[in-house]
Coordinates of C-alpha atoms in Angstrom, one line a residue:
M1 CA 20.4 -41.4 76.0
T2 CA 17.2 -43.5 76.2
H3 CA 15.1 -45.0 73.5
T4 CA 11.7 -46.7 73.3
S5 CA 12.1 -50.5 73.6
T6 CA 11.8 -52.1 70.2
S7 CA 11.7 -55.6 71.6
T8 CA 7.9 -55.9 71.3
Q9 CA 6.4 -53.4 68.9
Q10 CA 2.8 -53.8 68.1
D11 CA 1.9 -53.5 64.4
A12 CA -0.8 -50.8 64.3
R13 CA -2.3 -52.3 61.1
T14 CA -2.7 -56.0 62.1
G15 CA -2.5 -55.9 65.9
T16 CA 0.3 -58.4 65.8
T17 CA 3.7 -58.0 67.5
A18 CA 6.6 -57.3 65.1
A19 CA 10.1 -58.4 66.1
P20 CA 12.8 -55.7 65.7
P21 CA 15.7 -56.2 63.4
A22 CA 18.6 -57.9 65.1
S23 CA 20.8 -55.0 64.3
G24 CA 18.4 -52.4 65.7
A25 CA 20.5 -51.3 68.7
R26 CA 23.6 -51.0 66.5
M27 CA 21.6 -49.0 63.9
L28 CA 20.3 -46.6 66.5
G29 CA 23.8 -46.0 67.7
T30 CA 25.0 -45.3 64.2
A31 CA 22.1 -42.9 63.6
I32 CA 22.9 -40.9 66.8
A33 CA 26.5 -40.7 65.9
H34 CA 25.6 -39.5 62.4
L35 CA 23.6 -36.7 63.9
E36 CA 26.5 -35.5 66.1
P37 CA 27.2 -32.4 64.0
V38 CA 23.7 -31.0 64.7
M39 CA 23.4 -32.5 68.2
P40 CA 23.9 -29.2 70.0
L41 CA 21.0 -27.7 68.0
L42 CA 18.8 -30.7 68.7
R43 CA 19.4 -30.6 72.5
Q44 CA 18.9 -26.8 72.6
L45 CA 15.6 -27.0 70.8
G46 CA 14.5 -29.9 73.0
E47 CA 15.3 -28.1 76.2
L48 CA 13.5 -24.9 75.0
F49 CA 10.3 -26.8 74.2
A50 CA 10.5 -29.0 77.3
G51 CA 11.0 -26.0 79.5
A52 CA 7.8 -24.5 78.0
G53 CA 5.9 -27.7 78.7
H54 CA 5.8 -28.9 75.1
E55 CA 7.0 -32.0 73.2
I56 CA 9.2 -31.8 70.2
A57 CA 10.8 -34.5 68.0
L58 CA 13.1 -34.8 65.0
V59 CA 10.9 -36.7 62.5
G60 CA 10.7 -38.2 59.0
G61 CA 13.5 -38.0 56.4
P62 CA 16.3 -36.8 58.8
V63 CA 15.7 -39.8 61.1
R64 CA 15.5 -42.3 58.2
D65 CA 18.7 -40.9 56.6
A66 CA 20.6 -40.9 59.9
F67 CA 20.0 -44.7 60.1
L68 CA 21.3 -45.0 56.6
S69 CA 24.3 -42.9 57.4
R70 CA 23.1 -40.3 54.9
T71 CA 23.1 -36.6 55.5
S72 CA 19.6 -35.2 55.1
P73 CA 19.3 -31.8 53.4
D74 CA 16.5 -30.9 55.8
L75 CA 15.9 -31.0 59.6
D76 CA 12.1 -31.4 60.2
F77 CA 10.6 -31.3 63.7
T78 CA 7.1 -32.0 64.9
T79 CA 5.7 -30.6 68.2
S80 CA 2.7 -30.4 70.5
A81 CA 3.1 -26.6 70.4
R82 CA 0.8 -24.5 68.2
P83 CA 2.5 -22.1 65.7
D84 CA 2.1 -19.1 67.9
D85 CA 3.6 -21.0 70.8
T86 CA 6.5 -22.1 68.6
E87 CA 7.4 -18.6 67.7
R88 CA 7.3 -17.5 71.4
I89 CA 9.4 -20.5 72.5
V90 CA 12.3 -19.8 70.0
A91 CA 12.1 -16.0 70.3
G92 CA 15.5 -14.8 71.5
W93 CA 17.2 -18.1 70.6
A94 CA 16.6 -18.2 66.9
D95 CA 18.3 -15.7 64.6
A96 CA 15.2 -15.5 62.5
T97 CA 11.7 -17.1 62.2
W98 CA 9.2 -16.9 59.3
D99 CA 5.8 -18.2 58.4
L100 CA 6.1 -21.2 56.1
G101 CA 2.4 -22.1 56.4
R102 CA 0.8 -21.2 59.7
A103 CA -2.5 -22.7 58.6
F104 CA -0.7 -26.0 58.2
G105 CA 1.2 -25.5 61.5
T106 CA 4.7 -24.9 60.0
I107 CA 7.2 -22.2 61.2
G108 CA 10.6 -21.8 59.7
V109 CA 13.5 -21.2 62.0
R110 CA 17.2 -20.2 61.4
K111 CA 19.9 -20.7 63.9
G112 CA 23.4 -19.9 62.7
G113 CA 23.8 -21.5 59.3
V114 CA 21.0 -24.1 59.9
Q115 CA 17.4 -23.7 58.7
V116 CA 14.7 -26.0 60.2
E117 CA 11.0 -26.5 59.9
I118 CA 8.9 -27.0 63.0
T119 CA 5.3 -28.2 62.5
T120 CA 2.5 -28.8 65.0
Y121 CA 1.3 -32.4 65.4
R122 CA -1.2 -33.0 62.6
A123 CA -4.2 -35.3 62.3
D124 CA -5.2 -34.5 58.7
A125 CA -8.4 -35.7 57.0
Y126 CA -8.4 -35.6 53.2
D127 CA -11.2 -34.4 50.9
R128 CA -11.3 -37.4 48.6
E129 CA -12.4 -35.2 45.7
T130 CA -9.9 -32.4 45.8
R131 CA -7.0 -34.2 47.5
K132 CA -6.5 -31.1 49.7
P133 CA -6.0 -31.9 53.4
V134 CA -8.5 -30.6 56.0
V135 CA -5.9 -29.5 58.5
E136 CA -6.5 -30.5 62.1
F137 CA -3.9 -30.2 64.7
G138 CA -3.2 -33.3 66.8
D139 CA -2.1 -33.9 70.3
S140 CA -0.1 -37.2 69.9
L141 CA 3.2 -37.9 68.2
D142 CA 2.0 -41.4 67.3
D143 CA -1.1 -40.0 65.6
D144 CA 1.1 -37.6 63.7
L145 CA 3.4 -40.4 62.6
V146 CA 0.5 -42.6 61.3
R147 CA -0.4 -39.9 58.7
R148 CA 3.0 -40.1 57.0
D149 CA 3.6 -41.9 53.7
F150 CA 5.8 -44.9 54.7
T151 CA 6.9 -46.5 57.9
V152 CA 10.6 -45.6 57.3
N153 CA 9.4 -42.0 57.3
A154 CA 7.3 -42.5 60.4
M155 CA 10.1 -42.7 63.0
A156 CA 11.1 -40.0 65.4
L157 CA 13.6 -38.9 68.0
R158 CA 12.1 -37.2 71.0
L159 CA 14.1 -34.3 72.3
P160 CA 16.1 -33.5 74.3
D161 CA 16.6 -37.0 75.6
L162 CA 16.8 -38.7 72.2
T163 CA 14.0 -41.2 72.9
F164 CA 13.5 -43.3 69.7
V165 CA 9.9 -43.6 68.7
D166 CA 8.9 -46.2 66.1
P167 CA 5.2 -47.3 66.6
Y168 CA 4.8 -48.7 63.1
G169 CA 7.9 -50.8 62.6
G170 CA 9.9 -48.4 60.5
L171 CA 13.2 -49.6 61.7
A172 CA 12.5 -53.2 60.8
D173 CA 11.3 -52.1 57.3
L174 CA 14.4 -49.9 57.0
A175 CA 16.7 -52.9 57.8
A176 CA 14.8 -55.1 55.3
G177 CA 14.8 -52.4 52.6
V178 CA 11.0 -52.3 52.3
L179 CA 8.5 -49.5 51.7
R180 CA 5.4 -50.1 53.7
T181 CA 2.5 -47.8 54.7
P182 CA 1.8 -47.1 58.4
T183 CA -1.9 -47.8 57.7
D184 CA -3.6 -50.0 55.1
P185 CA -2.2 -48.8 51.7
E186 CA -5.7 -48.3 50.3
V187 CA -6.3 -45.8 53.0
S188 CA -2.9 -44.1 52.7
F189 CA -3.0 -43.8 48.9
G190 CA -6.6 -42.8 49.0
D191 CA -5.7 -39.9 51.3
D192 CA -3.0 -38.8 48.9
P193 CA -2.5 -40.7 45.6
L194 CA 0.8 -38.9 45.1
R195 CA 2.2 -41.3 47.7
M196 CA 2.2 -44.0 45.0
M197 CA 4.6 -42.0 43.0
R198 CA 6.7 -41.4 46.1
A199 CA 6.9 -45.1 46.5
A200 CA 8.6 -45.2 43.0
R201 CA 10.8 -42.2 43.9
F202 CA 12.0 -43.7 47.2
S203 CA 12.6 -47.0 45.5
S204 CA 15.0 -45.2 43.2
Q205 CA 16.6 -43.0 45.8
L206 CA 17.0 -45.7 48.5
G207 CA 17.1 -48.9 46.5
F208 CA 14.1 -50.3 48.5
D209 CA 11.4 -52.7 47.4
V210 CA 7.7 -51.9 47.7
A211 CA 5.8 -54.2 50.0
P212 CA 3.5 -56.6 48.0
E213 CA 0.3 -55.2 49.6
A214 CA 1.3 -51.6 48.7
F215 CA 2.1 -52.7 45.1
R216 CA -1.3 -54.3 44.8
A217 CA -2.9 -51.1 46.0
M218 CA -0.9 -49.1 43.5
R219 CA -2.2 -51.3 40.6
E220 CA -5.8 -51.1 41.8
M221 CA -5.7 -47.3 42.4
A222 CA -3.4 -46.2 39.6
A223 CA -6.1 -44.1 37.9
S224 CA -6.5 -42.0 41.0
I225 CA -3.2 -40.3 40.3
E226 CA -5.0 -38.2 37.7
M227 CA -6.6 -36.3 40.6
I228 CA -3.1 -34.9 41.5
S229 CA -2.0 -31.6 39.9
A230 CA 0.5 -31.8 37.0
E231 CA 3.0 -29.7 39.0
R232 CA 3.1 -32.2 41.9
V233 CA 3.4 -35.1 39.5
R234 CA 6.2 -33.4 37.7
D235 CA 8.1 -32.7 40.9
E236 CA 8.0 -36.3 41.9
L237 CA 9.1 -37.5 38.4
V238 CA 12.0 -35.0 38.5
K239 CA 13.2 -36.3 41.9
L240 CA 12.9 -39.9 40.6
L241 CA 14.9 -39.1 37.5
M242 CA 17.6 -37.3 39.5
S243 CA 18.1 -40.3 41.8
P244 CA 21.0 -42.7 41.6
T245 CA 18.9 -45.6 40.1
P246 CA 15.8 -44.1 38.3
R247 CA 15.3 -47.3 36.4
R248 CA 13.8 -49.0 39.5
G249 CA 11.2 -46.3 40.0
L250 CA 10.3 -46.1 36.3
E251 CA 9.8 -49.8 36.0
L252 CA 7.6 -49.6 39.1
L253 CA 5.5 -46.9 37.5
V254 CA 5.1 -48.9 34.4
E255 CA 4.4 -52.2 36.1
S256 CA 1.8 -50.7 38.5
G257 CA 0.0 -48.9 35.6
I258 CA 0.6 -45.4 37.0
A259 CA 2.8 -44.5 34.0
E260 CA -0.2 -44.9 31.8
H261 CA -1.7 -41.8 33.5
V262 CA 1.4 -39.6 34.0
L263 CA 3.9 -40.6 31.2
P264 CA 1.9 -42.9 28.8
E265 CA 4.7 -42.6 26.1
L266 CA 6.9 -44.8 28.3
P267 CA 4.8 -48.0 28.5
A268 CA 3.9 -47.5 24.9
L269 CA 7.5 -48.2 24.0
A270 CA 7.0 -51.9 24.9
L271 CA 6.1 -52.7 21.3
E272 CA 4.8 -56.1 20.5
I273 CA 7.5 -58.1 18.8
D274 CA 6.8 -61.3 16.8
E275 CA 9.0 -63.9 15.1
H276 CA 8.6 -62.3 11.7
H277 CA 9.3 -58.7 12.5
R278 CA 12.4 -58.4 14.6
H279 CA 13.5 -55.2 16.2
K280 CA 14.9 -54.1 19.6
D281 CA 12.7 -53.9 22.7
V282 CA 12.4 -50.1 22.5
Y283 CA 11.3 -49.9 26.2
E284 CA 14.3 -51.8 27.4
H285 CA 16.6 -49.9 25.0
S286 CA 15.4 -46.6 26.4
L287 CA 16.0 -47.6 30.0
I288 CA 19.5 -48.7 29.0
V289 CA 20.2 -45.5 27.2
L290 CA 19.2 -43.6 30.3
E291 CA 21.6 -45.6 32.4
Q292 CA 24.4 -45.2 29.9
A293 CA 23.8 -41.5 29.6
M294 CA 24.0 -41.2 33.4
A295 CA 27.3 -43.1 33.4
L296 CA 28.8 -40.5 31.0
E297 CA 27.9 -37.5 33.2
G298 CA 30.9 -35.9 34.8
P299 CA 34.6 -35.9 33.7
R300 CA 35.4 -38.1 30.7
E301 CA 38.2 -38.8 28.3
V302 CA 38.0 -38.8 24.5
P303 CA 41.0 -39.8 22.3
G304 CA 42.2 -36.8 20.4
V305 CA 40.3 -34.3 22.5
E306 CA 42.4 -32.5 25.0
A307 CA 39.6 -31.5 27.4
P308 CA 36.1 -32.8 26.6
T309 CA 33.3 -30.6 27.8
E310 CA 31.8 -32.0 30.9
V311 CA 28.1 -32.4 31.6
E312 CA 27.8 -32.2 35.4
G313 CA 25.5 -34.8 36.8
P314 CA 22.8 -35.4 37.7
D315 CA 21.5 -33.5 34.6
L316 CA 17.7 -33.4 34.2
V317 CA 17.7 -32.3 30.5
L318 CA 20.1 -35.2 29.5
R319 CA 18.1 -37.8 31.5
L320 CA 14.8 -36.7 30.1
A321 CA 16.1 -36.7 26.5
A322 CA 17.6 -40.2 27.0
L323 CA 14.4 -41.6 28.4
L324 CA 12.2 -40.0 25.7
H325 CA 14.5 -40.1 22.6
D326 CA 12.6 -42.9 21.0
I327 CA 9.0 -42.1 21.9
G328 CA 8.2 -41.4 18.3
K329 CA 8.8 -45.0 17.3
P330 CA 5.4 -46.5 18.1
D331 CA 3.7 -43.9 15.8
T332 CA 6.2 -44.4 13.0
R333 CA 6.6 -48.2 13.0
R334 CA 6.2 -49.7 9.6
F335 CA 6.7 -53.4 8.6
E336 CA 8.8 -53.8 5.5
P337 CA 8.8 -56.6 3.0
G338 CA 11.0 -59.4 4.2
G339 CA 10.3 -58.9 7.9
G340 CA 12.1 -55.7 8.4
V341 CA 10.8 -52.8 10.5
S342 CA 11.3 -49.1 10.0
F343 CA 10.8 -46.0 12.1
H344 CA 11.2 -43.2 9.5
H345 CA 11.3 -39.7 11.0
H346 CA 10.7 -41.0 14.5
E347 CA 13.0 -38.3 15.8
L348 CA 10.8 -35.5 14.4
V349 CA 7.6 -37.1 15.6
G350 CA 9.3 -37.8 19.0
A351 CA 10.3 -34.2 19.4
K352 CA 6.7 -33.0 18.9
M353 CA 5.5 -35.7 21.4
T354 CA 8.1 -34.6 23.9
R355 CA 7.1 -31.0 23.7
K356 CA 3.4 -32.0 24.2
R357 CA 4.1 -34.2 27.2
L358 CA 6.5 -31.9 29.0
R359 CA 4.0 -29.0 28.5
A360 CA 1.3 -31.2 30.0
L361 CA 3.6 -31.8 33.0
R362 CA 4.1 -28.1 33.4
F363 CA 7.9 -28.1 32.8
D364 CA 9.5 -24.7 32.2
K365 CA 9.9 -23.5 28.6
E366 CA 13.7 -23.8 28.6
T367 CA 13.6 -27.5 29.7
I368 CA 10.9 -28.3 27.1
K369 CA 12.9 -26.5 24.3
H370 CA 16.2 -28.3 25.2
V371 CA 14.9 -31.8 25.7
S372 CA 12.8 -31.8 22.5
R373 CA 15.7 -30.4 20.5
L374 CA 17.9 -33.2 21.7
V375 CA 15.3 -35.8 20.8
E376 CA 15.1 -34.2 17.3
L377 CA 18.9 -34.3 16.9
H378 CA 19.7 -37.7 18.4
L379 CA 19.9 -39.5 15.0
R380 CA 22.0 -36.8 13.2
F381 CA 25.3 -38.5 14.0
H382 CA 24.4 -41.6 12.1
G383 CA 24.9 -39.7 8.8
Y384 CA 28.5 -39.4 9.7
G385 CA 29.2 -43.0 8.7
N386 CA 32.9 -43.6 8.6
G387 CA 33.9 -40.0 8.9
E388 CA 33.0 -38.8 5.4
W389 CA 31.2 -35.7 6.5
T390 CA 32.6 -32.5 5.0
D391 CA 33.8 -29.7 7.3
S392 CA 30.6 -27.9 6.3
A393 CA 28.5 -30.8 7.7
V394 CA 30.4 -30.8 10.9
R395 CA 29.9 -27.0 11.3
R396 CA 26.2 -27.5 10.8
Y397 CA 26.1 -30.3 13.4
V398 CA 27.8 -28.0 15.9
T399 CA 25.6 -25.0 15.0
D400 CA 22.4 -26.9 15.1
A401 CA 23.2 -28.3 18.5
G402 CA 24.3 -24.9 19.9
P403 CA 24.7 -25.0 23.7
L404 CA 23.3 -28.5 23.7
L405 CA 26.4 -30.0 22.0
P406 CA 27.9 -31.5 25.2
R407 CA 24.7 -33.2 26.0
L408 CA 24.2 -34.3 22.4
H409 CA 27.6 -36.0 22.6
L410 CA 26.5 -38.0 25.6
L411 CA 23.1 -38.8 24.3
T412 CA 24.5 -40.0 21.0
R413 CA 27.1 -42.2 22.7
A414 CA 24.5 -43.6 25.1
D415 CA 22.2 -44.5 22.2
S416 CA 24.4 -47.4 21.2
T417 CA 23.1 -50.5 23.0
T418 CA 24.2 -53.1 20.6
R419 CA 25.6 -56.4 22.0
N420 CA 28.0 -56.7 19.1
K421 CA 31.3 -55.7 20.6
R422 CA 32.9 -55.0 17.3
K423 CA 30.0 -52.8 16.2
A424 CA 30.0 -50.9 19.5
A425 CA 33.7 -50.3 19.3
R426 CA 33.4 -49.0 15.8
L427 CA 30.6 -46.6 16.7
Q428 CA 32.6 -45.3 19.7
A429 CA 35.7 -44.8 17.5
T430 CA 33.7 -43.0 14.9
Y431 CA 32.2 -40.6 17.5
D432 CA 35.7 -40.1 19.0
D433 CA 36.7 -39.0 15.5
L434 CA 33.8 -36.6 15.2
E435 CA 34.5 -35.0 18.6
A436 CA 38.2 -34.6 17.6
R437 CA 37.2 -32.9 14.3
I438 CA 34.8 -30.6 16.1
E439 CA 37.6 -29.6 18.5
R440 CA 40.0 -28.9 15.6
L441 CA 37.4 -26.8 13.8
Q442 CA 36.4 -24.9 16.9
A443 CA 40.0 -24.0 17.6
E444 CA 40.4 -22.8 14.0
E445 CA 37.0 -21.0 13.5
E446 CA 35.4 -20.5 16.9
L447 CA 32.4 -22.5 15.9
A448 CA 30.6 -21.9 19.1
A449 CA 30.1 -18.3 18.1
V450 CA 29.8 -18.7 14.4
R451 CA 28.4 -15.7 12.6
P452 CA 28.2 -14.4 9.0
E453 CA 31.4 -12.5 8.1
L454 CA 29.3 -9.4 7.5
D455 CA 27.0 -7.9 10.1
G456 CA 23.6 -6.4 9.5
N457 CA 25.0 -2.9 8.9
E458 CA 27.6 -4.2 6.4
I459 CA 24.9 -6.2 4.6
Q460 CA 22.7 -3.1 4.3
A461 CA 25.7 -1.1 2.9
V462 CA 26.6 -3.7 0.3
L463 CA 23.1 -4.1 -1.0
G464 CA 21.8 -0.6 -0.3
I465 CA 18.8 -1.9 1.6
K466 CA 17.0 -1.0 4.8
P467 CA 16.2 -3.2 7.8
G468 CA 13.4 -5.6 7.1
P469 CA 12.6 -9.2 5.9
V470 CA 15.1 -8.9 3.0
L471 CA 17.9 -8.2 5.4
G472 CA 16.9 -11.3 7.4
R473 CA 17.1 -13.4 4.3
A474 CA 20.4 -12.0 3.3
Y475 CA 21.8 -12.7 6.8
K476 CA 20.7 -16.3 6.6
H477 CA 22.3 -16.7 3.2
L478 CA 25.6 -15.5 4.5
L479 CA 25.3 -17.8 7.5
A480 CA 24.9 -20.7 5.2
V481 CA 28.0 -19.5 3.2
R482 CA 29.9 -19.4 6.5
L483 CA 28.9 -22.9 7.4
D484 CA 29.6 -24.3 4.0
E485 CA 32.9 -22.6 3.2
G486 CA 34.3 -21.6 6.5
V487 CA 36.1 -18.2 6.9
I488 CA 36.5 -16.7 3.4
G489 CA 37.1 -13.0 4.2
K490 CA 34.8 -10.0 3.9
D491 CA 35.6 -9.3 0.3
A492 CA 34.6 -12.8 -0.8
A493 CA 31.6 -12.7 1.5
S494 CA 30.5 -9.5 -0.1
E495 CA 30.8 -11.1 -3.6
R496 CA 28.7 -14.1 -2.5
L497 CA 26.1 -11.7 -1.2
R498 CA 26.0 -9.8 -4.5
E499 CA 25.6 -13.0 -6.4
W500 CA 22.7 -14.0 -4.2
W501 CA 21.1 -10.6 -4.4
A502 CA 21.2 -10.6 -8.2
Q503 CA 18.8 -13.6 -8.1
Q504 CA 16.3 -12.0 -5.8
P505 CA 13.2 -10.4 -7.2
E506 CA 13.7 -7.3 -5.0
S507 CA 16.9 -6.5 -6.8
Q508 CA 15.1 -6.1 -10.1
G509 CA 13.0 -3.2 -8.9

């Protein structure tokens, strides 16, 4: 095994020589060892391309992750071979090949149970108005690496001899935990403004800091993110939220000003607080609720509940709801006499705002529906007080939440950020009691599938009516009876239906 000497790397941006990290050799050894499970494939590919007179290298995320002892979900390669050449070289070796984007130089390859992407060296130029790259194939690995987003993603392993290539100081930045661009950040972000959101995402995924010059460029160029499609922005936001520490990235988006253009409801939560009108910092509260909701994902225990329903993490719907649950507060804030502050109906306003924002970001209909419903319901528990809800109220809580009940449990618990330990313990105990009551009622009445005790055909027979709007109203009435009174039997349900019918104008005809 050989590797490019890292003792005197030249910084391509400044022309200065950058010293390697002291642990560079050890890190490289760790990376090679971490790649051992795929090493036969790497060597075979390298020998195939070398035999055909072409270069090939493992590049980007897989190399970075190997240095971090992380298993990358993808294996990406870059090569001097053009797409047609790549197909010819792997023919007979690969189990399958497919066109992933020939115009962009990418061919998909499957060998055994492993799928990889092989892309021709690129030397893209970007149209600064449309953000679409003008694809030009390159002839140099170094030139291919310089077009990548960050130095930690601009490292490569040449195959088959495992030569380590790091022309832009990625290993030093990796050791320092810094996100830096291979070229001037103004140039890199100007080529593709989405890279600014990737900085926030990688900060969350890897726990890295953004280099000062890159952060300055993000602040100066924040508005250019509006040139990026809503779908690409959404995908980066989702990856950020599903990371281990989304708070880091979200704070970076807010502090850089990018959030003003992609999720303006978030910085709007930083309400001005003065000495006369005291209330929680809603922005900070929302970030804490997100973190607390994440901590509740997975297995949990609830006193009095034999097997609490688990929300497997990371859960996008729960995390979005936790982040957005209070976005209705700025629009509903009212200063009360005596220095108090109220946010009446902020959950309803927030649900509407959530739907609007998620639609703008092109989220799917089901995600929009579920997140906005959780925002709408997140205050419902506070009417429970000290457990004085009737069984009817508990039934309605379960029915209104429907399949979102497990997530609503976690969101409601996470929404307690009080520093008063006694109050926090009381809230937790009260919600424990509610969950235990729900479990008892579910066992007795199968609440998850609650229905009126008479079906549509039986309602028609009792009232002597045909299908139509009246039947729908009658069904809703019996559902309300079921929620209010529980299981009362079909005879009693028929009597309640006749009593209702006697008061309807249609019965008089």
